[in-house]
Short mmCIF file of N, CA and C in Angstrom, two decimals:
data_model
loop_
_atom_site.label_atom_id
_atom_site.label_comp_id
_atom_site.label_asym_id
_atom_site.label_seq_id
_atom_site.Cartn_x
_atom_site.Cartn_y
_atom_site.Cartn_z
N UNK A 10 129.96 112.17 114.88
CA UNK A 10 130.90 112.66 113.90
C UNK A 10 130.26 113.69 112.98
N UNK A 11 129.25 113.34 112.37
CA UNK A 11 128.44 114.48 111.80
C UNK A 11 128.00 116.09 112.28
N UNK A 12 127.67 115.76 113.54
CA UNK A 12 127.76 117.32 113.98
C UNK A 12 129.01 117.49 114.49
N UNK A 13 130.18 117.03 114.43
CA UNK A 13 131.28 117.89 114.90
C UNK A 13 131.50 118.65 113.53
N UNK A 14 131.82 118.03 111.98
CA UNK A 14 131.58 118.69 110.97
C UNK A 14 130.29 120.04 110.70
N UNK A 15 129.57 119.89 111.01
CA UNK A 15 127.92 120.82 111.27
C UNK A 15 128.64 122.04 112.08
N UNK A 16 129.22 122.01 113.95
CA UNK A 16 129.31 122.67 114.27
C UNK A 16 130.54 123.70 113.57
N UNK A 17 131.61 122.82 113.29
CA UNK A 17 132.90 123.35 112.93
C UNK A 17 132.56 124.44 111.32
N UNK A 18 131.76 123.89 111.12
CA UNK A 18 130.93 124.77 109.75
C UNK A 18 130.24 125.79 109.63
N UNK A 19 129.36 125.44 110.93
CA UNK A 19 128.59 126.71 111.74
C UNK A 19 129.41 127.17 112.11
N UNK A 20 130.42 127.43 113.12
CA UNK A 20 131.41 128.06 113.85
C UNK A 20 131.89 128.94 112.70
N UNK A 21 132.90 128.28 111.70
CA UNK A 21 133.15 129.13 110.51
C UNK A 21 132.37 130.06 109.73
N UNK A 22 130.98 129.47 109.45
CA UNK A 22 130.00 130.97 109.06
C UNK A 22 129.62 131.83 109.64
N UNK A 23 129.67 131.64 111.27
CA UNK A 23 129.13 132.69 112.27
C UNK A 23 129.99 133.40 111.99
N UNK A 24 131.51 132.82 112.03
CA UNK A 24 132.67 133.81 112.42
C UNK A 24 132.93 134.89 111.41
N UNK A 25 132.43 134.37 110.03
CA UNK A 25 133.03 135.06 108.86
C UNK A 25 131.67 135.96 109.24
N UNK A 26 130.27 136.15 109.63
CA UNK A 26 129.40 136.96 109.33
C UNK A 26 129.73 137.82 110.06
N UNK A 27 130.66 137.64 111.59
CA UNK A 27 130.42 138.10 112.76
C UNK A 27 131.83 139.57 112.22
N UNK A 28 132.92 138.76 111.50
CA UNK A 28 134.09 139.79 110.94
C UNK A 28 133.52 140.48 109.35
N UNK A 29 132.35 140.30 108.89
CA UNK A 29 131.69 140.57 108.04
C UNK A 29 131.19 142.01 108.11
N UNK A 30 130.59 142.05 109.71
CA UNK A 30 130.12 143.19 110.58
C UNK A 30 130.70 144.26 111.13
N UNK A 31 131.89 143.49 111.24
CA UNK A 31 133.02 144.38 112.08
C UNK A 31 133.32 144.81 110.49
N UNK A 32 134.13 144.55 109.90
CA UNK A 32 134.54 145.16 108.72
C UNK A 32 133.44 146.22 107.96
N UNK A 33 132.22 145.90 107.89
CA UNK A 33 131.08 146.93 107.11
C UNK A 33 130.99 148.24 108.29
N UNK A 34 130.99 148.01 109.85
CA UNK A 34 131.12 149.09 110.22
C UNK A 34 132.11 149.86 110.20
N UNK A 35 133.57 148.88 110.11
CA UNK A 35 135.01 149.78 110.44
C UNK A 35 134.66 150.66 108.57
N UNK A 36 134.49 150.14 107.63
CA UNK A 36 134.48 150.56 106.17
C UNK A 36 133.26 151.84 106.39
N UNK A 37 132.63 151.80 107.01
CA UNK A 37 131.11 152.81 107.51
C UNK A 37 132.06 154.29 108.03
N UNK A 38 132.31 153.72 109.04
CA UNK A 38 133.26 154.91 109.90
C UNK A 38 134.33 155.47 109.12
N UNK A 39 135.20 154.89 108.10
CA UNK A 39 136.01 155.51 107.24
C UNK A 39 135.36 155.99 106.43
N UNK A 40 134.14 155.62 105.88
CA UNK A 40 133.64 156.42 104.86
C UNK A 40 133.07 157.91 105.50
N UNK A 41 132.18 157.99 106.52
CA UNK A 41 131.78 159.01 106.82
C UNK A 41 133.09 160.30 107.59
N UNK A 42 133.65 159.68 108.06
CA UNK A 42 135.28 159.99 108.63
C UNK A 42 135.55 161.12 107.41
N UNK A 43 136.09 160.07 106.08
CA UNK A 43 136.21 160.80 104.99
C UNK A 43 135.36 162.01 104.56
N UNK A 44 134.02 161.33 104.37
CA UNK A 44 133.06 162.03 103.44
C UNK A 44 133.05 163.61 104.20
N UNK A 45 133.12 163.33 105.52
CA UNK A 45 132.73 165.05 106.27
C UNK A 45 134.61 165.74 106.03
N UNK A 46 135.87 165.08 106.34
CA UNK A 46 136.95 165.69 106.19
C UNK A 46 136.95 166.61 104.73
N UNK A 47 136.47 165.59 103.70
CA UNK A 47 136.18 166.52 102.51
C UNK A 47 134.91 167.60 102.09
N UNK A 48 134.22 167.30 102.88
CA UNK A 48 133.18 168.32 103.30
C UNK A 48 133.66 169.44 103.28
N UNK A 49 134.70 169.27 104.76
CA UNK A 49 135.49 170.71 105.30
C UNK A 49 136.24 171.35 104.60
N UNK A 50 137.27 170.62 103.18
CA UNK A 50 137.68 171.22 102.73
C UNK A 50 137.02 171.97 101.46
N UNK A 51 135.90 171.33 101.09
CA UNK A 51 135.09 172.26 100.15
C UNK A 51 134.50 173.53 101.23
N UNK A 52 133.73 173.15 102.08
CA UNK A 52 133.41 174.61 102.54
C UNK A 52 134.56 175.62 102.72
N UNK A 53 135.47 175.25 102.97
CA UNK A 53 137.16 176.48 103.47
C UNK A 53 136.93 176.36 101.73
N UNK A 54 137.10 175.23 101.21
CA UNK A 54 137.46 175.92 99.36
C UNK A 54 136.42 176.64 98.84
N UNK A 55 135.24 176.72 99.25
CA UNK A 55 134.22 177.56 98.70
C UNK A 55 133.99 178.70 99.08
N UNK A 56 134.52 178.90 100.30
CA UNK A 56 134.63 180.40 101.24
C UNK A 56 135.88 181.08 100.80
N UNK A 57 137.00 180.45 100.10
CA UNK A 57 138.06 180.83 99.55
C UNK A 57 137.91 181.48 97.94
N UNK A 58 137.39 180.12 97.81
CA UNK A 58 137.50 180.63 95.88
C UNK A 58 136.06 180.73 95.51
N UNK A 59 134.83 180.28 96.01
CA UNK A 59 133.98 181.23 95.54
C UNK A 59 133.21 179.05 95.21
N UNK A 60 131.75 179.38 95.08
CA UNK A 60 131.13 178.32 95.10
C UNK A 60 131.00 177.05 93.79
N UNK A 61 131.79 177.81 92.60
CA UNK A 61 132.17 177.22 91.35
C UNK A 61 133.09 176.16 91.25
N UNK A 62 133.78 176.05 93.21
CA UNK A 62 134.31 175.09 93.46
C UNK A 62 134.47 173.78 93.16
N UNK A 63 132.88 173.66 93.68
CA UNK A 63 132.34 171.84 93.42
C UNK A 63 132.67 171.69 92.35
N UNK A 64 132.14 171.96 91.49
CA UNK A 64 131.75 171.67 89.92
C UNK A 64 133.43 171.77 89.23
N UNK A 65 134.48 172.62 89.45
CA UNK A 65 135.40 172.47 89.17
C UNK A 65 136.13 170.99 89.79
N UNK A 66 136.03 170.78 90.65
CA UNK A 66 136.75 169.83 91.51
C UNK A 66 136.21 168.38 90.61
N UNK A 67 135.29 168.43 91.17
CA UNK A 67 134.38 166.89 90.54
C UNK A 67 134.45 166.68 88.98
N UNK A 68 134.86 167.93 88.22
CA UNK A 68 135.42 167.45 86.50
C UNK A 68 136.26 166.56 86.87
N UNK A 69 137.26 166.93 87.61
CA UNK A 69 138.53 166.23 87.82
C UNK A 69 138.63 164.96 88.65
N UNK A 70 138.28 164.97 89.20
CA UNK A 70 137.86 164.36 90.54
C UNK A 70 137.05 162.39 89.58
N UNK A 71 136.32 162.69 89.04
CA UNK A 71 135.64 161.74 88.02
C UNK A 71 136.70 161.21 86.84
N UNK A 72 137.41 161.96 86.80
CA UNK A 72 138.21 161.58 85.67
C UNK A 72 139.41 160.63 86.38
N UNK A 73 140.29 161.41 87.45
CA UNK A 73 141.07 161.08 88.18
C UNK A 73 140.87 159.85 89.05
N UNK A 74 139.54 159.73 90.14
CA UNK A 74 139.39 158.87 91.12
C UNK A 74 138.20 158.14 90.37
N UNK A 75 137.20 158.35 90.11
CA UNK A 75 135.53 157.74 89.99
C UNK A 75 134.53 158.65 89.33
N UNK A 76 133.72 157.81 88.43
CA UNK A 76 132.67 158.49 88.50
C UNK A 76 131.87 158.87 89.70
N UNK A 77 131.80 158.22 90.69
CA UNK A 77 130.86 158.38 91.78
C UNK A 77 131.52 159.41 92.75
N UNK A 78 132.31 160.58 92.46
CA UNK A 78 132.52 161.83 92.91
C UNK A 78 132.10 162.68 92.46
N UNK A 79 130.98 162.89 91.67
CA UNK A 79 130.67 163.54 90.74
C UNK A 79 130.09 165.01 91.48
N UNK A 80 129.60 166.05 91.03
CA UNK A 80 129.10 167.43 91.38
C UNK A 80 128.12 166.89 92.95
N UNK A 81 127.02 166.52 92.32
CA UNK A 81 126.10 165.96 93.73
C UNK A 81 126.83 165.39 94.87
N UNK A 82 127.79 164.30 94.52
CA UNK A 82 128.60 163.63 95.89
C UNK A 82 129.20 165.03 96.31
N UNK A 83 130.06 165.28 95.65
CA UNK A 83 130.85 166.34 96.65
C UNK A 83 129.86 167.59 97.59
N UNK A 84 128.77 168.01 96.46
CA UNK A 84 127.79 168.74 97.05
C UNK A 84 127.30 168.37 98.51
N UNK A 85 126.95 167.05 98.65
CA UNK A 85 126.46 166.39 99.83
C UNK A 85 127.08 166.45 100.82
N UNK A 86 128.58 166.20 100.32
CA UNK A 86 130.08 166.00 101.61
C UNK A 86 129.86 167.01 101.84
N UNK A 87 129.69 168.48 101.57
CA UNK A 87 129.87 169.64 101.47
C UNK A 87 128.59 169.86 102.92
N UNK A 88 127.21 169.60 102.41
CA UNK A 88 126.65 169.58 103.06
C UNK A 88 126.80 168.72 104.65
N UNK A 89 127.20 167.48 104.11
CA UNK A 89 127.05 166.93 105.18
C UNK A 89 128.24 167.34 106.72
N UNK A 90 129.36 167.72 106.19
CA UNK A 90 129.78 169.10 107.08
C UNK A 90 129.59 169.66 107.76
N UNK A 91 128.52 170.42 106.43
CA UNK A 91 127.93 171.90 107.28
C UNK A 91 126.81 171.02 108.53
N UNK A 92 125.92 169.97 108.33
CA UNK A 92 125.08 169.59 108.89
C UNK A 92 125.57 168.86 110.11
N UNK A 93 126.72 168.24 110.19
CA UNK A 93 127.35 168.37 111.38
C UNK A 93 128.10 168.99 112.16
N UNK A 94 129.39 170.02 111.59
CA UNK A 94 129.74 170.83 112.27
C UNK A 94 128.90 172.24 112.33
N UNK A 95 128.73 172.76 111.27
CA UNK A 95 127.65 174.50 111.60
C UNK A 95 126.48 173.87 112.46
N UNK A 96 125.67 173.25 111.76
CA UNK A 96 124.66 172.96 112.65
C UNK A 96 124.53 172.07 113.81
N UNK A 97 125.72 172.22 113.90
CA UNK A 97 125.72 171.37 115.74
C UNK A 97 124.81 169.67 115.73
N UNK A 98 124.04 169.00 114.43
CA UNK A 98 123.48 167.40 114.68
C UNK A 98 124.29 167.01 115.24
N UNK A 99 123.98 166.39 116.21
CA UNK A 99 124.42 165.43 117.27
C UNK A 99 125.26 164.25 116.19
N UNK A 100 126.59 164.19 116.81
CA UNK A 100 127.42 163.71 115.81
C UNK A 100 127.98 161.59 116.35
N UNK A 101 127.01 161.56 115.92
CA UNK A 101 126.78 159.92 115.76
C UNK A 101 126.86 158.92 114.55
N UNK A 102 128.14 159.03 113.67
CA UNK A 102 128.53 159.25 112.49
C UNK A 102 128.47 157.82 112.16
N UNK A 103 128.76 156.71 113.28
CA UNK A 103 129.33 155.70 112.89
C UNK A 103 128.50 154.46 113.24
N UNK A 104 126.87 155.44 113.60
CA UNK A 104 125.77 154.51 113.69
C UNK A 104 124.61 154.64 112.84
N UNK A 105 125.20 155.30 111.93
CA UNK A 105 124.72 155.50 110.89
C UNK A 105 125.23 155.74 109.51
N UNK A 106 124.45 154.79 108.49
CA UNK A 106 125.55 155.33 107.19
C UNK A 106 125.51 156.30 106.43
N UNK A 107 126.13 156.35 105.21
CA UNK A 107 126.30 157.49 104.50
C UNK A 107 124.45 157.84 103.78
N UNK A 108 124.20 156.43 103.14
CA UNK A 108 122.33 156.80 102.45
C UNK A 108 121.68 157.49 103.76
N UNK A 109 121.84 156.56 104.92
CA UNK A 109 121.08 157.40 105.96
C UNK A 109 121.03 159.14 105.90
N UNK A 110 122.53 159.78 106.03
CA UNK A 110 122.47 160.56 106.05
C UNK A 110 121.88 161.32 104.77
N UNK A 111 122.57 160.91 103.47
CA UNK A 111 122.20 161.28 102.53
C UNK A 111 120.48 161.83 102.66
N UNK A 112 119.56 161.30 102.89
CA UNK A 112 118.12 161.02 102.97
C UNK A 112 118.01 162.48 103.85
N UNK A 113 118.78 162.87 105.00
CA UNK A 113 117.92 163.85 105.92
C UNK A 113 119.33 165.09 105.68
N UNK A 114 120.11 164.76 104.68
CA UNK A 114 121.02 165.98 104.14
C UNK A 114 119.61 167.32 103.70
N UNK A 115 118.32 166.87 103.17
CA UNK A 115 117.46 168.35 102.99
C UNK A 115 116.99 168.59 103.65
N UNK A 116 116.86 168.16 105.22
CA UNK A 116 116.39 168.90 106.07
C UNK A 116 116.74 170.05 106.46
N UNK A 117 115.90 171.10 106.97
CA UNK A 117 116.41 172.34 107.76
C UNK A 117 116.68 172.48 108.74
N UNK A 118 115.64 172.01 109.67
CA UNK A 118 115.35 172.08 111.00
C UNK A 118 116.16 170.88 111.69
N UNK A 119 117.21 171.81 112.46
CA UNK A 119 118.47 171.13 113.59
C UNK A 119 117.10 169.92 114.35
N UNK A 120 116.50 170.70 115.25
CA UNK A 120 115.66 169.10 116.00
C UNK A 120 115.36 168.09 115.32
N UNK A 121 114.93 168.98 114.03
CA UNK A 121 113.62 167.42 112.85
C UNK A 121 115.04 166.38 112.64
N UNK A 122 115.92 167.24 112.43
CA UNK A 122 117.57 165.93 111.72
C UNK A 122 117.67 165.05 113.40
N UNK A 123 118.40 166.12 114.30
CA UNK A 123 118.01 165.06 115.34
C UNK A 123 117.24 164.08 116.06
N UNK A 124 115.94 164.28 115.90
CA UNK A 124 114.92 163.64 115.64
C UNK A 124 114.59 162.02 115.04
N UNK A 125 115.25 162.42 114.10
CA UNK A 125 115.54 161.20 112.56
C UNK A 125 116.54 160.27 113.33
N UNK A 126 117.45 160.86 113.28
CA UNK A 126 119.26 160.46 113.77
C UNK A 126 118.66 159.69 115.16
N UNK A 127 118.33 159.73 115.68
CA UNK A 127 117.76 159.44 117.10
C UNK A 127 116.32 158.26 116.49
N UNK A 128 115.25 158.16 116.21
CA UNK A 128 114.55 156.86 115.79
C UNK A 128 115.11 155.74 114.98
N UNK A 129 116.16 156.46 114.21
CA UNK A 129 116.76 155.64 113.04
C UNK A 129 118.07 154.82 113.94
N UNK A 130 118.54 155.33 114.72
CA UNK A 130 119.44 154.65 116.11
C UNK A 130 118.62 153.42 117.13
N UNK A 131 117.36 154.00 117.41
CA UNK A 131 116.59 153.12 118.27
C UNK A 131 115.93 152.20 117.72
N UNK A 132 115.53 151.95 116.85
CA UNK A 132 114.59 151.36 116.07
C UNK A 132 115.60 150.89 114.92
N UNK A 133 116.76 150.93 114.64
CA UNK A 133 117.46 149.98 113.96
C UNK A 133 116.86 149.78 112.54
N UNK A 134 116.65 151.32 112.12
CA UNK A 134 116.01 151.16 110.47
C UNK A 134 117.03 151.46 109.44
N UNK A 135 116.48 150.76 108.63
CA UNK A 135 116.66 151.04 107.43
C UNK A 135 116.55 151.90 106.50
N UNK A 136 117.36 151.94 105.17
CA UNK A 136 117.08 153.40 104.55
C UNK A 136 115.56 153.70 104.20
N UNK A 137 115.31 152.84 104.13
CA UNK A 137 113.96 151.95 103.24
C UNK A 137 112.85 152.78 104.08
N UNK A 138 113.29 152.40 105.14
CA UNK A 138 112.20 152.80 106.36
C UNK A 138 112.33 154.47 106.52
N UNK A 139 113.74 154.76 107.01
CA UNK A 139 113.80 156.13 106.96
C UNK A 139 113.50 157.33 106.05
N UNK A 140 113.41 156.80 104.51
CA UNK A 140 112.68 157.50 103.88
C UNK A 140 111.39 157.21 104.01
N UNK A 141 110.31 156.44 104.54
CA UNK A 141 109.00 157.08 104.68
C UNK A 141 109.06 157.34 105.26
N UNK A 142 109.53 157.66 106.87
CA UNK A 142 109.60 158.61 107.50
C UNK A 142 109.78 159.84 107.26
N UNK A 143 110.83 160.47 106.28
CA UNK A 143 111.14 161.50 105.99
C UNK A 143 110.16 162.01 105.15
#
């Protein structure tokens, strides 16, 4: 009788860790989904109205949605964009998160990002890790 309670308990914590997982990646993939769609529209808005963009947007943007849209976030989306669509990184968005990317957003060099994007996939690291690497 005791371990039918034990398993039925276990069963229930596996399950909640196991939809725990599924949910942090499906929430992963919408975030980066997002973060590059608004990317695109700052670069078309910065090629339009000129690069004073960000900084206009994100006054508002902080007031309206969050502080955590601030000049730098949008800067990054902005980047992170350009770093997947202009620069062709191998676009593996949803095996990796947003800090990940964040971390190799200053790179230059198309291979060195692929490079990263590719150990940080195989080796199942962390941000932790990926910045001493970087």
């Amino acid at each position: 009788m005791k371990n039918n309670y034990y398993n039925e308990i276990k069963n229930k914590l596996i399950d909640n860790e196991v939809y725990k997982k599924v949910k942090d990646y499906s929430k992963n993939r919408n975030d980066l989904s997002t973060y590059y769609e608004v990317g695109k529209l700052l670069y078309e808005a910065g090629n339009k109205y000129g690069e004073g963009i960000i900084k206009k947007y994100s006054e508002r943007l902080v007031i309206e949605v969050g502080k955590k849209y601030n000049k730098r976030t949008l800067f990054r989306m902005r980047q992170f964009y350009n770093m997947i669509e202009i620069q062709k990184v191998s676009p593996v968005a949803t095996q990796l998160t947003w800090s990940h990317y964040c971390e190799l957003l200053p790179l230059k060099d198309i291979n060195e990002i692929n490079y990263y994007v590719k150990i940080t996939i195989e080796q199942c690291h962390k941000i932790y890790q990926l910045q001493k690497k970087v």
